[in-house]
C-alpha cells in the first residue's frame, strides 16, 4: 500500500497565483485529517490516464487519499470485489463504498466535496452540457488511437494520428466556447473538461516521441498547446501526472513486450 | 420575449436514444416541438445543430442545441430542476450509481444486441445472444440493488436508469422476433419482467416508445442502423 504525499509543490508562476492559493488552502485542510484506514482510497496504477484523472481531482479538491497500486496483469481481490462488473481501474473507495468509471468518479468527487473550491462544472446547465458532451467526445476519440500509436493495439498509425489531430482541431474551437477566452476550459480554474482531456496529455506527448509525429502542434492548435503547458504545470496535475519521459520509458518496457507476445501468438 | 421557453427535438421515430429524450420530456411535463429527421437526407438544421456527429437526438432549447442522449437527459434534469420530478437522485453516491448503470447499458447492451440481430454466421449470432443475456442478467441484479424492493431503478418514481433502459424497450420487446431469443424470462429475470410491465403502462411510455410491431417490421426490412 502506498500513501501519496504532496512532496513537491511546483513553484507557481505569477499568473497561477490564484490557483495556487486555493490548492494550498485545501492542502492545509488535508494534513489535519489523519485516519487509520484512509477514508478515501484509489485503486489504480499511474500510467492510466483514467487513474490520473482521479488523482488530479482529489488533489484539486484537497482530499487526502491513499493510492493502492494494482500490479500489471494481476487484479487484486479488492479490485475484483469493488468493481465486479468491469474489473477495471480506477475505482474510488469512499468509506469502503466503491465508485467506478473515471468520469463518474470525477463528478462524484466534485459533488461529494462541493464545499471545496473549485467547482469543476459551471453552474449554467447549458455550459455543463457542453463540457459533458466534449468529455464524451474525448473518450471516444483519444484512448483507442493512443493505444494504436503506442503500439499496444494493432491498427493504422497514420489513421490514428489523423483522428487525434482532427479531434484536437475541434477541441481548439471548444476551448474558446467553453472557457470564454480564459486560461482553462473551465474558465479561471481547472474544470471537468480540462481534467478529461488533460489526463491524456502524458500519453499524447509520449506517443509524439514514440511514433515520431506532431499531435499537439502549436502552429495548428495554438490555444490548446498553450493550455497543455499551463495544465501540466498546475500543482495538482504535476503531482498526479509524471513527466513525459516516464511515459515513454513505461511504453518501451511494456508495450514492446506486448507487441512481441502478440506477434509470437499469431 | 419574456416568458417564452422553446423546446425542439430532432429525432427519428425508431431511435431508442430519441425515445429516451421523449420519455424525460413527458415525465417532466414539458411541451416541445418534435421534428422527424430523414437521416439519408440530413436537414440543414440537424447539420448545424450537431456538426460533430450529425446524429439524433438533438434537443434545441431556445435555439441552443444539446447533443448525446445522456447529456440531454442530465441537461433536462438541471435546466428544469424545479419542474416535475427529479430524474437523478440528490445524494452524490446514488447519482454515481445511477450514472454507472446508464454507462453500463450504453457500453455493454447495444453491441451484442446488434450482433445478435445482424450476424450472418450462426456462431457469431450465438455469441451475441450469449453476451446480451449475460448483460441482462447483470441488469437484473442492478434493478434489485437500485430499487430496494420499490417499483423502479429510481425507487418509487421513474429515474435516470429507468429512462435510459426504457428508451430501448421497443427494441427489447422485439428481440425475440429480431434476434431469435427472449431477453427477459420469469426464471432468470423476474424483476425486469415486472419492471417492463410497469414501465410500458406509463403514459410517458405510450407516447415516447414506437409501436413494437411497426418497429420489428421496419427493422427487418431496413436492417436498421440505430
mmCIF file with all atom_site columns, N, CA and C in Angstrom, chain A residues 212-240:
data_model
loop_
_atom_site.group_PDB
_atom_site.id
_atom_site.type_symbol
_atom_site.label_atom_id
_atom_site.label_alt_id
_atom_site.label_comp_id
_atom_site.label_asym_id
_atom_site.label_entity_id
_atom_site.label_seq_id
_atom_site.pdbx_PDB_ins_code
_atom_site.Cartn_x
_atom_site.Cartn_y
_atom_site.Cartn_z
_atom_site.occupancy
_atom_site.B_iso_or_equiv
_atom_site.pdbx_formal_charge
_atom_site.auth_seq_id
_atom_site.auth_comp_id
_atom_site.auth_asym_id
_atom_site.auth_atom_id
_atom_site.pdbx_PDB_model_num
ATOM 1  N N  . UNK A 1 212 ? 7.059  9.344  -33.430 1.00 0.00 ? 212 UNK A N  1
ATOM 2  C CA . UNK A 1 212 ? 7.738  10.427 -34.166 1.00 0.00 ? 212 UNK A CA 1
ATOM 3  C C  . UNK A 1 212 ? 6.757  11.226 -35.010 1.00 0.00 ? 212 UNK A C  1
ATOM 4  N N  . UNK A 1 213 ? 5.771  11.799 -34.351 1.00 0.00 ? 213 UNK A N  1
ATOM 5  C CA . UNK A 1 213 ? 4.760  12.617 -35.027 1.00 0.00 ? 213 UNK A CA 1
ATOM 6  C C  . UNK A 1 213 ? 4.446  13.844 -34.183 1.00 0.00 ? 213 UNK A C  1
ATOM 7  N N  . UNK A 1 214 ? 3.850  14.875 -34.821 1.00 0.00 ? 214 UNK A N  1
ATOM 8  C CA . UNK A 1 214 ? 3.362  16.043 -34.085 1.00 0.00 ? 214 UNK A CA 1
ATOM 9  C C  . UNK A 1 214 ? 1.862  15.892 -33.929 1.00 0.00 ? 214 UNK A C  1
ATOM 10 N N  . UNK A 1 215 ? 1.386  15.986 -32.724 1.00 0.00 ? 215 UNK A N  1
ATOM 11 C CA . UNK A 1 215 ? -0.054 15.946 -32.491 1.00 0.00 ? 215 UNK A CA 1
ATOM 12 C C  . UNK A 1 215 ? -0.514 17.304 -31.964 1.00 0.00 ? 215 UNK A C  1
ATOM 13 N N  . UNK A 1 216 ? 0.090  17.710 -30.837 1.00 0.00 ? 216 UNK A N  1
ATOM 14 C CA . UNK A 1 216 ? -0.270 18.986 -30.206 1.00 0.00 ? 216 UNK A CA 1
ATOM 15 C C  . UNK A 1 216 ? 0.623  20.071 -30.819 1.00 0.00 ? 216 UNK A C  1
ATOM 16 N N  . UNK A 1 217 ? 0.329  20.372 -32.099 1.00 0.00 ? 217 UNK A N  1
ATOM 17 C CA . UNK A 1 217 ? 1.157  21.279 -32.885 1.00 0.00 ? 217 UNK A CA 1
ATOM 18 C C  . UNK A 1 217 ? 0.767  22.731 -32.608 1.00 0.00 ? 217 UNK A C  1
ATOM 19 N N  . UNK A 1 218 ? 1.681  23.504 -32.039 1.00 0.00 ? 218 UNK A N  1
ATOM 20 C CA . UNK A 1 218 ? 1.393  24.903 -31.687 1.00 0.00 ? 218 UNK A CA 1
ATOM 21 C C  . UNK A 1 218 ? 1.003  25.734 -32.903 1.00 0.00 ? 218 UNK A C  1
ATOM 22 N N  . UNK A 1 219 ? 1.431  25.302 -34.090 1.00 0.00 ? 219 UNK A N  1
ATOM 23 C CA . UNK A 1 219 ? 1.060  26.018 -35.320 1.00 0.00 ? 219 UNK A CA 1
ATOM 24 C C  . UNK A 1 219 ? -0.398 25.763 -35.679 1.00 0.00 ? 219 UNK A C  1
ATOM 25 N N  . UNK A 1 220 ? -0.874 24.537 -35.389 1.00 0.00 ? 220 UNK A N  1
ATOM 26 C CA . UNK A 1 220 ? -2.240 24.165 -35.772 1.00 0.00 ? 220 UNK A CA 1
ATOM 27 C C  . UNK A 1 220 ? -3.252 24.395 -34.652 1.00 0.00 ? 220 UNK A C  1
ATOM 28 N N  . UNK A 1 221 ? -2.860 24.124 -33.418 1.00 0.00 ? 221 UNK A N  1
ATOM 29 C CA . UNK A 1 221 ? -3.764 24.285 -32.279 1.00 0.00 ? 221 UNK A CA 1
ATOM 30 C C  . UNK A 1 221 ? -3.070 25.122 -31.199 1.00 0.00 ? 221 UNK A C  1
ATOM 31 N N  . UNK A 1 222 ? -2.840 26.416 -31.504 1.00 0.00 ? 222 UNK A N  1
ATOM 32 C CA . UNK A 1 222 ? -2.063 27.266 -30.592 1.00 0.00 ? 222 UNK A CA 1
ATOM 33 C C  . UNK A 1 222 ? -2.644 27.395 -29.184 1.00 0.00 ? 222 UNK A C  1
ATOM 34 N N  . UNK A 1 223 ? -3.958 27.524 -29.101 1.00 0.00 ? 223 UNK A N  1
ATOM 35 C CA . UNK A 1 223 ? -4.572 27.700 -27.788 1.00 0.00 ? 223 UNK A CA 1
ATOM 36 C C  . UNK A 1 223 ? -4.433 26.428 -26.942 1.00 0.00 ? 223 UNK A C  1
ATOM 37 N N  . UNK A 1 224 ? -4.653 25.284 -27.578 1.00 0.00 ? 224 UNK A N  1
ATOM 38 C CA . UNK A 1 224 ? -4.537 24.026 -26.843 1.00 0.00 ? 224 UNK A CA 1
ATOM 39 C C  . UNK A 1 224 ? -3.093 23.756 -26.437 1.00 0.00 ? 224 UNK A C  1
ATOM 40 N N  . UNK A 1 225 ? -2.147 24.115 -27.309 1.00 0.00 ? 225 UNK A N  1
ATOM 41 C CA . UNK A 1 225 ? -0.737 23.900 -26.989 1.00 0.00 ? 225 UNK A CA 1
ATOM 42 C C  . UNK A 1 225 ? -0.357 24.703 -25.740 1.00 0.00 ? 225 UNK A C  1
ATOM 43 N N  . UNK A 1 226 ? -0.822 25.946 -25.686 1.00 0.00 ? 226 UNK A N  1
ATOM 44 C CA . UNK A 1 226 ? -0.548 26.795 -24.514 1.00 0.00 ? 226 UNK A CA 1
ATOM 45 C C  . UNK A 1 226 ? -1.272 26.257 -23.287 1.00 0.00 ? 226 UNK A C  1
ATOM 46 N N  . UNK A 1 227 ? -2.512 25.846 -23.481 1.00 0.00 ? 227 UNK A N  1
ATOM 47 C CA . UNK A 1 227 ? -3.301 25.284 -22.377 1.00 0.00 ? 227 UNK A CA 1
ATOM 48 C C  . UNK A 1 227 ? -2.628 24.036 -21.825 1.00 0.00 ? 227 UNK A C  1
ATOM 49 N N  . UNK A 1 228 ? -2.082 23.200 -22.702 1.00 0.00 ? 228 UNK A N  1
ATOM 50 C CA . UNK A 1 228 ? -1.451 21.951 -22.282 1.00 0.00 ? 228 UNK A CA 1
ATOM 51 C C  . UNK A 1 228 ? -0.285 22.222 -21.330 1.00 0.00 ? 228 UNK A C  1
ATOM 52 N N  . UNK A 1 229 ? 0.535  23.197 -21.674 1.00 0.00 ? 229 UNK A N  1
ATOM 53 C CA . UNK A 1 229 ? 1.670  23.551 -20.806 1.00 0.00 ? 229 UNK A CA 1
ATOM 54 C C  . UNK A 1 229 ? 1.180  24.066 -19.458 1.00 0.00 ? 229 UNK A C  1
ATOM 55 N N  . UNK A 1 230 ? 0.169  24.925 -19.534 1.00 0.00 ? 230 UNK A N  1
ATOM 56 C CA . UNK A 1 230 ? -0.406 25.506 -18.324 1.00 0.00 ? 230 UNK A CA 1
ATOM 57 C C  . UNK A 1 230 ? -0.980 24.418 -17.415 1.00 0.00 ? 230 UNK A C  1
ATOM 58 N N  . UNK A 1 231 ? -1.744 23.511 -18.029 1.00 0.00 ? 231 UNK A N  1
ATOM 59 C CA . UNK A 1 231 ? -2.406 22.435 -17.293 1.00 0.00 ? 231 UNK A CA 1
ATOM 60 C C  . UNK A 1 231 ? -1.381 21.534 -16.622 1.00 0.00 ? 231 UNK A C  1
ATOM 61 N N  . UNK A 1 232 ? -0.372 21.116 -17.385 1.00 0.00 ? 232 UNK A N  1
ATOM 62 C CA . UNK A 1 232 ? 0.622  20.181 -16.843 1.00 0.00 ? 232 UNK A CA 1
ATOM 63 C C  . UNK A 1 232 ? 1.457  20.804 -15.733 1.00 0.00 ? 232 UNK A C  1
ATOM 64 N N  . UNK A 1 233 ? 1.570  22.127 -15.740 1.00 0.00 ? 233 UNK A N  1
ATOM 65 C CA . UNK A 1 233 ? 2.346  22.814 -14.706 1.00 0.00 ? 233 UNK A CA 1
ATOM 66 C C  . UNK A 1 233 ? 1.545  23.084 -13.436 1.00 0.00 ? 233 UNK A C  1
ATOM 67 N N  . UNK A 1 234 ? 0.236  22.920 -13.500 1.00 0.00 ? 234 UNK A N  1
ATOM 68 C CA . UNK A 1 234 ? -0.619 23.141 -12.321 1.00 0.00 ? 234 UNK A CA 1
ATOM 69 C C  . UNK A 1 234 ? -0.197 22.165 -11.228 1.00 0.00 ? 234 UNK A C  1
ATOM 70 N N  . UNK A 1 235 ? -0.050 22.647 -9.986  1.00 0.00 ? 235 UNK A N  1
ATOM 71 C CA . UNK A 1 235 ? 0.448  21.768 -8.908  1.00 0.00 ? 235 UNK A CA 1
ATOM 72 C C  . UNK A 1 235 ? -0.322 20.450 -8.761  1.00 0.00 ? 235 UNK A C  1
ATOM 73 N N  . UNK A 1 236 ? -1.634 20.499 -8.806  1.00 0.00 ? 236 UNK A N  1
ATOM 74 C CA . UNK A 1 236 ? -2.416 19.265 -8.619  1.00 0.00 ? 236 UNK A CA 1
ATOM 75 C C  . UNK A 1 236 ? -2.185 18.283 -9.759  1.00 0.00 ? 236 UNK A C  1
ATOM 76 N N  . UNK A 1 237 ? -1.883 18.811 -10.942 1.00 0.00 ? 237 UNK A N  1
ATOM 77 C CA . UNK A 1 237 ? -1.648 17.944 -12.092 1.00 0.00 ? 237 UNK A CA 1
ATOM 78 C C  . UNK A 1 237 ? -0.224 17.391 -12.046 1.00 0.00 ? 237 UNK A C  1
ATOM 79 N N  . UNK A 1 238 ? 0.736  18.270 -11.744 1.00 0.00 ? 238 UNK A N  1
ATOM 80 C CA . UNK A 1 238 ? 2.141  17.851 -11.692 1.00 0.00 ? 238 UNK A CA 1
ATOM 81 C C  . UNK A 1 238 ? 2.340  16.711 -10.700 1.00 0.00 ? 238 UNK A C  1
ATOM 82 N N  . UNK A 1 239 ? 1.569  16.728 -9.630  1.00 0.00 ? 239 UNK A N  1
ATOM 83 C CA . UNK A 1 239 ? 1.635  15.657 -8.625  1.00 0.00 ? 239 UNK A CA 1
ATOM 84 C C  . UNK A 1 239 ? 1.083  14.337 -9.147  1.00 0.00 ? 239 UNK A C  1
ATOM 85 N N  . UNK A 1 240 ? 0.066  14.422 -10.001 1.00 0.00 ? 240 UNK A N  1
ATOM 86 C CA . UNK A 1 240 ? -0.646 13.217 -10.442 1.00 0.00 ? 240 UNK A CA 1
ATOM 87 C C  . UNK A 1 240 ? -0.106 12.639 -11.746 1.00 0.00 ? 240 UNK A C  1
#
